[in-house]
Short mmCIF file of C-alpha atoms and ligand atoms in Angstrom, two decimals:
data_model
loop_
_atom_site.label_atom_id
_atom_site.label_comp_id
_atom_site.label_asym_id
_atom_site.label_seq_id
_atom_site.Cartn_x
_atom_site.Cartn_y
_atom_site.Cartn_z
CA UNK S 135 8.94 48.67 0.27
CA UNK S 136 11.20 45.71 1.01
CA UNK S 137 10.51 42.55 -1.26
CA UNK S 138 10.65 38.78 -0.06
CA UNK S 139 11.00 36.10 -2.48
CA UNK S 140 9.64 32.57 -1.69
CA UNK S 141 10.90 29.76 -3.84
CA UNK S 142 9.62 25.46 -3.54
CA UNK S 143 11.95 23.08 -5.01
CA UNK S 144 12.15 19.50 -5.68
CA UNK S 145 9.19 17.38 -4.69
CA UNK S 146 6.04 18.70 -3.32
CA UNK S 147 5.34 17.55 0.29
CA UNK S 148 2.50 18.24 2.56
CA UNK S 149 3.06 21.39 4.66
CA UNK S 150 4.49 23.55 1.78
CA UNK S 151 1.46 25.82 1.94
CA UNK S 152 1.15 25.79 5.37
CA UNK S 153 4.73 27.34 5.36
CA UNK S 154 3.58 29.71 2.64
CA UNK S 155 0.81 31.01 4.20
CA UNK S 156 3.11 31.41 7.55
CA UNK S 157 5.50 33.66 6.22
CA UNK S 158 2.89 35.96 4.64
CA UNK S 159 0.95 36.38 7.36
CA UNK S 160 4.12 36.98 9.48
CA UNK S 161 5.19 39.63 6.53
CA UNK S 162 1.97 41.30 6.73
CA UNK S 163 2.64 42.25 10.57
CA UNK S 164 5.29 44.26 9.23
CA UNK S 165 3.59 46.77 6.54
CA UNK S 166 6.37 47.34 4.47
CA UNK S 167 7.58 43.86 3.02
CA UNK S 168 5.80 42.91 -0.32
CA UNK S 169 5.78 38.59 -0.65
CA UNK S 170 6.44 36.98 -4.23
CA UNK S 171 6.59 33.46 -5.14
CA UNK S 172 8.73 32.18 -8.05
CA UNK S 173 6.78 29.75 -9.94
CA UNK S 174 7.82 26.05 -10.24
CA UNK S 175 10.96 26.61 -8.24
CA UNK S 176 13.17 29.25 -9.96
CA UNK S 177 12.45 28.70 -13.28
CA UNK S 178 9.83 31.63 -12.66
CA UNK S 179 12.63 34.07 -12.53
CA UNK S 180 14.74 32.63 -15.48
CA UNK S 181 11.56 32.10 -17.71
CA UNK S 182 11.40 35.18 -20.05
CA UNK S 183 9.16 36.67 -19.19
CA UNK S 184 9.34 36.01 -15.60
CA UNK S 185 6.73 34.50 -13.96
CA UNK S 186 6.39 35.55 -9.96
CA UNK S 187 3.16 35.53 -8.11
CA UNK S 188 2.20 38.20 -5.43
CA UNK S 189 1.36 36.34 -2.41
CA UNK S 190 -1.03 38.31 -0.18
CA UNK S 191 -2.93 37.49 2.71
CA UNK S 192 -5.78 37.27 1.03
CA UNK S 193 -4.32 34.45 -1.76
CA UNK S 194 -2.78 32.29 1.05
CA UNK S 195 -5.94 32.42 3.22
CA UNK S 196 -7.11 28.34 4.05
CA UNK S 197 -4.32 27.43 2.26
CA UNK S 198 -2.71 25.56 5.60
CA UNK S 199 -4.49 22.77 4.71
CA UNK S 200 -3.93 22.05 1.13
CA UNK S 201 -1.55 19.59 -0.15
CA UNK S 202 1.38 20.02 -2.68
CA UNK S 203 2.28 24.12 -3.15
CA UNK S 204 0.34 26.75 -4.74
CA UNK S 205 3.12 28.60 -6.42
CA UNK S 206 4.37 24.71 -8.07
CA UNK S 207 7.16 23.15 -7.51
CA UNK S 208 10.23 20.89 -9.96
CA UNK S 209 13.08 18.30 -9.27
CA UNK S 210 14.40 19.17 -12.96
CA UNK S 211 17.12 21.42 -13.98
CA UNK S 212 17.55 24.85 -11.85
CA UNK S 213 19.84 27.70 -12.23
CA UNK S 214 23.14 25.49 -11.80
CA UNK S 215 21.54 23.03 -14.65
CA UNK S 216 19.31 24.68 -16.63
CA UNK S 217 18.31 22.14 -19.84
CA UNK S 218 19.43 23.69 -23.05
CA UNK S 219 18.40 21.87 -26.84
CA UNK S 220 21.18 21.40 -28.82
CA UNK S 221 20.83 21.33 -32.52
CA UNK S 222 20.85 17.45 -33.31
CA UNK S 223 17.91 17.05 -31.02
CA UNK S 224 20.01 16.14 -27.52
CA UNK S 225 19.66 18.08 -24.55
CA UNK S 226 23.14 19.79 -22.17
CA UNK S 227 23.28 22.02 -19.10
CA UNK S 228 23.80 25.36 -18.69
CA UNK S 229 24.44 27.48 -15.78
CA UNK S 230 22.64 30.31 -15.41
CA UNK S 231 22.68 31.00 -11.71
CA UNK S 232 25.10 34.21 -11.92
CA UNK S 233 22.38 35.63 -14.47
CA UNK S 234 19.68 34.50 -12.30
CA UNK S 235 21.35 36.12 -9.22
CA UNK S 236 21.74 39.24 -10.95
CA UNK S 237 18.13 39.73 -12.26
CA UNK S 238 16.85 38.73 -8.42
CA UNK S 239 18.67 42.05 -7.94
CA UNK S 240 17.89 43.58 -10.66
CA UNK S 241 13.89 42.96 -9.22
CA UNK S 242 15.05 44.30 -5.99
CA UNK S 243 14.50 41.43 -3.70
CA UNK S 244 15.80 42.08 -0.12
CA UNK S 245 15.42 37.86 0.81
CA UNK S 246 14.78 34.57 -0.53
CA UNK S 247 13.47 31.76 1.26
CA UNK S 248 14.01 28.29 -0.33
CA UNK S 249 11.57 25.62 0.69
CA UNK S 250 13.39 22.23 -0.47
CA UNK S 251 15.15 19.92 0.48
CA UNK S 252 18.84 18.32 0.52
CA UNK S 253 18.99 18.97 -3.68
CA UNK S 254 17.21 22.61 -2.77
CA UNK S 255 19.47 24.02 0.20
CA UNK S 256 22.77 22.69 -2.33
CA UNK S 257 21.18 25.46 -4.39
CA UNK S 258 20.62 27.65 -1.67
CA UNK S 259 24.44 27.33 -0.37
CA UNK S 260 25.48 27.84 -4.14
CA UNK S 261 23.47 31.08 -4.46
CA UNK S 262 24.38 32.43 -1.32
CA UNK S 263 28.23 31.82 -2.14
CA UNK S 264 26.92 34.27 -5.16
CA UNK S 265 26.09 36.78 -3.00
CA UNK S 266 21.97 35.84 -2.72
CA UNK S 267 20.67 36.79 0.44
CA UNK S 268 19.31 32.86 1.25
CA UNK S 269 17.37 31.52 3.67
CA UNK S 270 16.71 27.54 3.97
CA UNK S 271 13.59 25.89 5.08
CA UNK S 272 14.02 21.70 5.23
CA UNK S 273 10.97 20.28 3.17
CA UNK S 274 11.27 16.24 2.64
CA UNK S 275 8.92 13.57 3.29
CA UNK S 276 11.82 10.95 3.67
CA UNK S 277 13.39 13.08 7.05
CA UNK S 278 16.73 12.70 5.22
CA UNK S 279 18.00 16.48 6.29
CA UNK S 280 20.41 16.13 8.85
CA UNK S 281 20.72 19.68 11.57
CA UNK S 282 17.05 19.69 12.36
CA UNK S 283 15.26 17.77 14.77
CA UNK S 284 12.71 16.83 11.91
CA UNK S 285 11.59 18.22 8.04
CA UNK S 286 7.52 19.26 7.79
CA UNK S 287 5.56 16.55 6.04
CA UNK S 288 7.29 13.46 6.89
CA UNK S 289 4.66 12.60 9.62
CA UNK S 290 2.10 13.16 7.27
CA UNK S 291 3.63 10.57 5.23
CA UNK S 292 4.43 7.97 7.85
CA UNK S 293 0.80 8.26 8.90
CA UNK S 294 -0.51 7.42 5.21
CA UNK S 295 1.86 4.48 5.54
CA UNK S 296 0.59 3.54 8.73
CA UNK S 297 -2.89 3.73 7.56
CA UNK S 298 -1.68 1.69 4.67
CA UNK S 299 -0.09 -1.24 6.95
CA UNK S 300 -3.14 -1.39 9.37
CA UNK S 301 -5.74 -1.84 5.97
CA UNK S 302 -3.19 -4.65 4.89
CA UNK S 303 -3.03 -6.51 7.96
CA UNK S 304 -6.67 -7.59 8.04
CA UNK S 305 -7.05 -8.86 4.52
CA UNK S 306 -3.35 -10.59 4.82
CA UNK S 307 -5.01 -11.71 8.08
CA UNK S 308 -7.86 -13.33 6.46
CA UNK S 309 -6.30 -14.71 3.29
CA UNK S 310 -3.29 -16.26 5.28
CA UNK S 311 -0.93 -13.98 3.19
CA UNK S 312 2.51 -11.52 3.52
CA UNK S 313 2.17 -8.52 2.21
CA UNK S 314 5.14 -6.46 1.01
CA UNK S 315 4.14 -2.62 1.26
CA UNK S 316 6.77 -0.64 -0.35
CA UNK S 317 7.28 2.87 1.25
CA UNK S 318 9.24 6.25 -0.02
CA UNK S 319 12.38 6.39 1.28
CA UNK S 320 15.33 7.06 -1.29
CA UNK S 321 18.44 6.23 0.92
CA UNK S 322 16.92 7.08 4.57
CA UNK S 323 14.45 4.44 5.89
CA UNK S 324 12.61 6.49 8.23
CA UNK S 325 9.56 6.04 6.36
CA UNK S 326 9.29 2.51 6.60
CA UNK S 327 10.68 1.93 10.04
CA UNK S 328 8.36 4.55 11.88
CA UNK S 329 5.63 3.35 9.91
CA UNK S 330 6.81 -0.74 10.96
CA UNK S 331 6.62 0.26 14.59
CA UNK S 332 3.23 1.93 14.39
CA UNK S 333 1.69 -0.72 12.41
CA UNK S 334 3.34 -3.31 13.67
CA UNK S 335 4.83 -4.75 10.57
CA UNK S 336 6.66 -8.20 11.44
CA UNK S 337 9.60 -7.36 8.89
CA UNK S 338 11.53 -3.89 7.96
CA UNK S 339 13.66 -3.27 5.38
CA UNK S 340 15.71 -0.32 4.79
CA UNK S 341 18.45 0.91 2.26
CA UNK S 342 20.49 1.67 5.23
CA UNK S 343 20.74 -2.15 5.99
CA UNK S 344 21.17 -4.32 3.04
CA UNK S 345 18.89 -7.46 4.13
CA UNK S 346 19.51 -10.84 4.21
CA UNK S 347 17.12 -12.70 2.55
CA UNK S 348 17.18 -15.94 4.66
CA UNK S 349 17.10 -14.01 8.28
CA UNK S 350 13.92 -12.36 6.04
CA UNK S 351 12.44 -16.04 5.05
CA UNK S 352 13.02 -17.11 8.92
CA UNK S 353 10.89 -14.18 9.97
CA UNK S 354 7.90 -15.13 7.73
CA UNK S 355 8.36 -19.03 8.13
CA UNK S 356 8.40 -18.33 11.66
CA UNK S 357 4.46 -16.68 11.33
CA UNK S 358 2.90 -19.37 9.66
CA UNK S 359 1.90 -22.80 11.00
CA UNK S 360 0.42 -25.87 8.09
CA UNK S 361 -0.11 -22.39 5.68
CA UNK S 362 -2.06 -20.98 8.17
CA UNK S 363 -0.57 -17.28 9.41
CA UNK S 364 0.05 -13.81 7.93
CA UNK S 365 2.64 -10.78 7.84
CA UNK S 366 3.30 -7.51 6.78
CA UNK S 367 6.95 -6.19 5.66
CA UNK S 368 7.63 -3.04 5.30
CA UNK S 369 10.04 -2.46 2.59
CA UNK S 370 11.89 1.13 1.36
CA UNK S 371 11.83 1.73 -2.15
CA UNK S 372 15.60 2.11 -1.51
CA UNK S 373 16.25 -1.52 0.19
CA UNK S 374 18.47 -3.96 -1.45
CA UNK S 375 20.07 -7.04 -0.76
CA UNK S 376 22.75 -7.61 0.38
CA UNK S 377 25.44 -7.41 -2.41
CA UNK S 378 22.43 -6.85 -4.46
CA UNK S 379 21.00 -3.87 -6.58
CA UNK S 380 18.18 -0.92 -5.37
CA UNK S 381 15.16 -1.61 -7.81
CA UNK S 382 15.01 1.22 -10.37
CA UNK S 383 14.63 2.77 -14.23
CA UNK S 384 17.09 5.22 -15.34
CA UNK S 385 14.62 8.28 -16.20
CA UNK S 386 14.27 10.16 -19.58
CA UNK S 387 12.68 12.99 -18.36
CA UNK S 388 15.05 16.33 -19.43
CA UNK S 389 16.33 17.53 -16.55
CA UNK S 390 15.96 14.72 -14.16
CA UNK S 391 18.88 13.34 -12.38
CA UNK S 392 17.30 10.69 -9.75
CA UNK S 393 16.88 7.29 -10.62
CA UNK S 394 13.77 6.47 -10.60
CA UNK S 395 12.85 3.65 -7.48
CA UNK S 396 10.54 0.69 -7.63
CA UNK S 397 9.71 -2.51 -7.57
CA UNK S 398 11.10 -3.73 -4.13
CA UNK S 399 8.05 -5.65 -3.22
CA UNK S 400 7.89 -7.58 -6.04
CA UNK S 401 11.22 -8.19 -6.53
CA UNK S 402 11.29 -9.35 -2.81
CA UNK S 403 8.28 -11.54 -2.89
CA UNK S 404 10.06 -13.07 -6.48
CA UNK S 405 13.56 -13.90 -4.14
CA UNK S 406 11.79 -15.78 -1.02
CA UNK S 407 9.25 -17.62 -4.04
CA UNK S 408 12.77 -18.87 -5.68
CA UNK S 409 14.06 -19.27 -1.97
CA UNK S 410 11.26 -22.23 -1.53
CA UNK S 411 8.90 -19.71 0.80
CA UNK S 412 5.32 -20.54 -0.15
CA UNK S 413 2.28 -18.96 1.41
CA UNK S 414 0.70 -16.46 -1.37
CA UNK S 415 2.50 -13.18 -1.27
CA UNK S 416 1.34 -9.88 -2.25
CA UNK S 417 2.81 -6.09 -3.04
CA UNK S 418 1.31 -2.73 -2.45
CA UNK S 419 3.05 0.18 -3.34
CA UNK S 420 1.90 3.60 -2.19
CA UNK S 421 4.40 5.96 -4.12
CA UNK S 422 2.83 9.63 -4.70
CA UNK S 423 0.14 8.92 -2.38
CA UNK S 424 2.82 9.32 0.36
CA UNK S 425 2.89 13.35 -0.94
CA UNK S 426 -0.32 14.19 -1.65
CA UNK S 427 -3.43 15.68 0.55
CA UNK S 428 -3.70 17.30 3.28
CA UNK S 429 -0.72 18.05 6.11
CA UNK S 430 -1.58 16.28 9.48
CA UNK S 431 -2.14 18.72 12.48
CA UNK S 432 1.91 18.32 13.07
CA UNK S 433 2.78 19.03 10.36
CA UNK S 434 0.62 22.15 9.89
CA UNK S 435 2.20 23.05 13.33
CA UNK S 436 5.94 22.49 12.24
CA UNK S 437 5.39 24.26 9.01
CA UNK S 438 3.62 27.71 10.72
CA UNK S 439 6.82 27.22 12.79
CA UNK S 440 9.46 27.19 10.04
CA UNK S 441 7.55 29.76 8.14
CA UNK S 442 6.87 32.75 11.08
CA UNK S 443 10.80 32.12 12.03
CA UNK S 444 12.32 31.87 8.50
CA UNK S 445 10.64 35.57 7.99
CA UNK S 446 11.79 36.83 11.63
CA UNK S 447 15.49 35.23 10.36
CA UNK S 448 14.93 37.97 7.56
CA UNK S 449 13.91 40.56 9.18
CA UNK S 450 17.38 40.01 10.72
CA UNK S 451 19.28 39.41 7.57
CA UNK S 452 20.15 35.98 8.96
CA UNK S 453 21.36 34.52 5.67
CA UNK S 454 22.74 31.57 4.41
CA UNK S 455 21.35 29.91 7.18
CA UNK S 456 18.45 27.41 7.20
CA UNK S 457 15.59 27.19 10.08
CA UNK S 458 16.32 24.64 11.91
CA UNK S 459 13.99 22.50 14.68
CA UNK S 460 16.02 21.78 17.84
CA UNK S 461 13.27 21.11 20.43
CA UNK S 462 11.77 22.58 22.01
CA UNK S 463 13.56 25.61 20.15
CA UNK S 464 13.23 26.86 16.58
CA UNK S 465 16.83 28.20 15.33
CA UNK S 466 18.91 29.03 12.25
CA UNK S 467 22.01 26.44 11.14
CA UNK S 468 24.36 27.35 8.73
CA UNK S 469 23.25 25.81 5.31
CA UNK S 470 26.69 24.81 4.73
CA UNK S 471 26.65 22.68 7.87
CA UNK S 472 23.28 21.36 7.03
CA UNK S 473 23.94 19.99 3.47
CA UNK S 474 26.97 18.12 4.82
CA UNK S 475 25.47 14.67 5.24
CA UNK S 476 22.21 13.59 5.12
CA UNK S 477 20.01 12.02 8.27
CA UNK S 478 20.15 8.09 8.17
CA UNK S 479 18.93 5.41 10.24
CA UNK S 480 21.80 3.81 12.02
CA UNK S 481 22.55 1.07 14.18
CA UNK S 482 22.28 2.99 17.60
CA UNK S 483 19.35 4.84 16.60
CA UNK S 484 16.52 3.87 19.55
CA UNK S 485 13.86 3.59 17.12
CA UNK S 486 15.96 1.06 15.84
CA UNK S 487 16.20 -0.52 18.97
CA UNK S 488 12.53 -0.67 19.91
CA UNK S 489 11.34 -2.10 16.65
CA UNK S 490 13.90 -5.08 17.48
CA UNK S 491 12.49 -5.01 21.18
CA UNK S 492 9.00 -5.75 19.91
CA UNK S 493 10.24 -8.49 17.47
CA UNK S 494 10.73 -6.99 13.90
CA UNK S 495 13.14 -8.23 12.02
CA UNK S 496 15.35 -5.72 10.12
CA UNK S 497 16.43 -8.48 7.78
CA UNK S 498 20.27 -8.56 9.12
CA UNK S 499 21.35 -9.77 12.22
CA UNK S 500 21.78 -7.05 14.77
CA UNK S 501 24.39 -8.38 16.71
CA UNK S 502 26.52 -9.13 13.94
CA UNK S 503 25.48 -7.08 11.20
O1 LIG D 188 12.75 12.77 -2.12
C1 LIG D 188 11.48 12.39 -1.77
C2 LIG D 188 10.94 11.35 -2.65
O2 LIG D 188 9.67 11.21 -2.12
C3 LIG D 188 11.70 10.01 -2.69
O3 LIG D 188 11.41 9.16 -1.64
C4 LIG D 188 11.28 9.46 -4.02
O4 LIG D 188 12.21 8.54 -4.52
C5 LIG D 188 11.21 10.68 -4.84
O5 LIG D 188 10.81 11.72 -4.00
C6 LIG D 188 10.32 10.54 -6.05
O6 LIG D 188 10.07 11.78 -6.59
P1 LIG D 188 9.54 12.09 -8.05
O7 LIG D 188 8.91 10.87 -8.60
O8 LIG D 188 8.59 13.21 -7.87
O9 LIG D 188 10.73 12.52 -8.82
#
């Protein structure tokens, strides 16, 4: 009996089951592989005991369609960092991933597949460098992984966004108002600009282009005649000013290294008010309900993708690679190559192109940015 492994790291995303139940079902073609999942990333294999789940055909059935990840998921601590208590009460790291390496072959695992994103596949590169037979599969709503076409369950997320834009427009229609919806998007703006351009959002702003807050002003000014008008922007949680700050709280949650974004909206609405701009103003911000509920049909799709070829890539003992979309082919990257830099919006990028072509304002000026 051969033994897969199936880990979910960092945060949950819609798809994550869908990719689950993919790779058992594949397995089961195959009558000798046995599936586990590690719960809540792999803190189910350094927990003492362990705690691994066996993942049949019979537990993943319907799950395609359910949101976040049956076998849980963390973005705290992990093998290279696991959170120790010291004595006086404060908390330090320990690395535990040559231990952790040791009992996954100790349990007689023949593959891992890590579902995660940039933080997870670091990990996964790490472990493999350990000698962990890896595979990579890119999970993140913000479409920050660079080496694959896309990552499962950012479409989802754009949609909710979109949905989100097109409910705002009509009361910021008929109340003669802007309204600021703030989007995920950590340091990649795809998020908010795919969700701009669908909705038709009159302003975008991004972290990848710090905004100027008068070309911003202009924009609205420019949709409102006597106080009469509306607009929608668009706003990353990551998007700043420029020379200004991202909006955020440093966490105390043990374990937690990201800072924790939010606030943009207001924050923007509070700049134009003190810049003299003064039609009533509004913010919305979505946050978790960006990750929740169910995949859309794509991303269902993409994720029975990843998951049937991330199997067949162990079948093969294709390791230290991650699954990669390259349309209209499915393929395996080298993780190493795929953790390199992350996937950002830049200048050239035609989506950037066509949202100024229909009239939104990215809050710089794109001829002289
Ligand atoms: O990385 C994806 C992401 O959705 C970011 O856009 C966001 O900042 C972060 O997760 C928030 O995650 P959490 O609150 O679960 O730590």
């Amino acid at each position: 009996m051969k033994r897969i492994l199936i880990v979910t790291g960092g945060g949950d995303c819609p798809g994550l089951n869908a990719v689950i139940r993919a790779i058992v079902k594949r397995a089961s073609q195959e009558k000798d592989w046995e599936v586990l999942g590690s719960i809540q990333a792999f803190n189910g294999v350094l927990w003492e005991p362990t705690e691994i789940k066996v993942l049949t055909p019979e537990v993943v059935k319907g799950i395609h369609f359910q949101g976040g990840t049956i076998i849980e998921t963390t973005n705290k601590g992990g093998p290279f960092a696991w959170p120790v208590k010291n004595a006086d009460g404060t908390w330090s790291a320990v690395d535990r991933s040559v231990e952790m390496v040791r009992k996954i072959q100790y349990m007689g695992i023949d593959a891992v597949i890590n579902i995660g994103g940039d933080g997870s596949q670091r990990i996964s590169q790490a472990l493999f460098e350990l000698g962990l037979p890896v595979i990579g599969v890119p999970k993140t709503i913000d479409n920050d992984l660079s080496s694959t076409d896309s990552t499962f369950g950012f479409q989802t997320a754009v949609e909710i966004a979109t949905e989100a834009v097109d409910k705002l427009v009509t009361t910021a229609a008929s109340h003669n108002r802007v309204f600021v919806v703030e989007v995920m998007g950590r340091y990649a703006g795809w998020i908010a600009l795919n969700a701009a351009v669908a909705g038709g959002a009159e302003v975008c702003l991004i972290p990848e282009f710090p905004y100027d807050l008068n070309i911003v002003k202009e924009k609205l000014e420019s949709r409102f005649t006597r106080g009469r008008g509306f607009a929608v922007v668009v706003a990353s949680e990551g998007a700043r000013p420029k020379n200004g700050q991202m909006v955020y709280e440093q966490s105390d949650e043990v374990g937690y290294e990201n800072l924790r974004l939010g606030g943009i909206g207001r924050a923007l609405i509070k700049q134009l008010k003190d810049a003299g701009f003064a039609p009533d103003m509004r913010e919305t911000v979505l946050g978790h309900l960006q990750r929740g509920g169910i995949p859309i049909a794509y991303d269902r799709v993409l994720s029975a993708q990843f998951g049937v070829k991330a199997f067949e890539m162990a079948l093969k003992k294709d390791f230290g690679k991650m699954v990669s979309y390259r349309h209209p082919y499915f393929v395996s990257v080298p993780l190493k190559d795929a953790i390199v830099k992350p996937n950002f919006v830049t200048l050239d990028n035609a989506l950037v192109k066509t949202a100024s072509g229909l009239g939104i304002s990215l809050g710089i000026d794109l001829n002289n940015p």
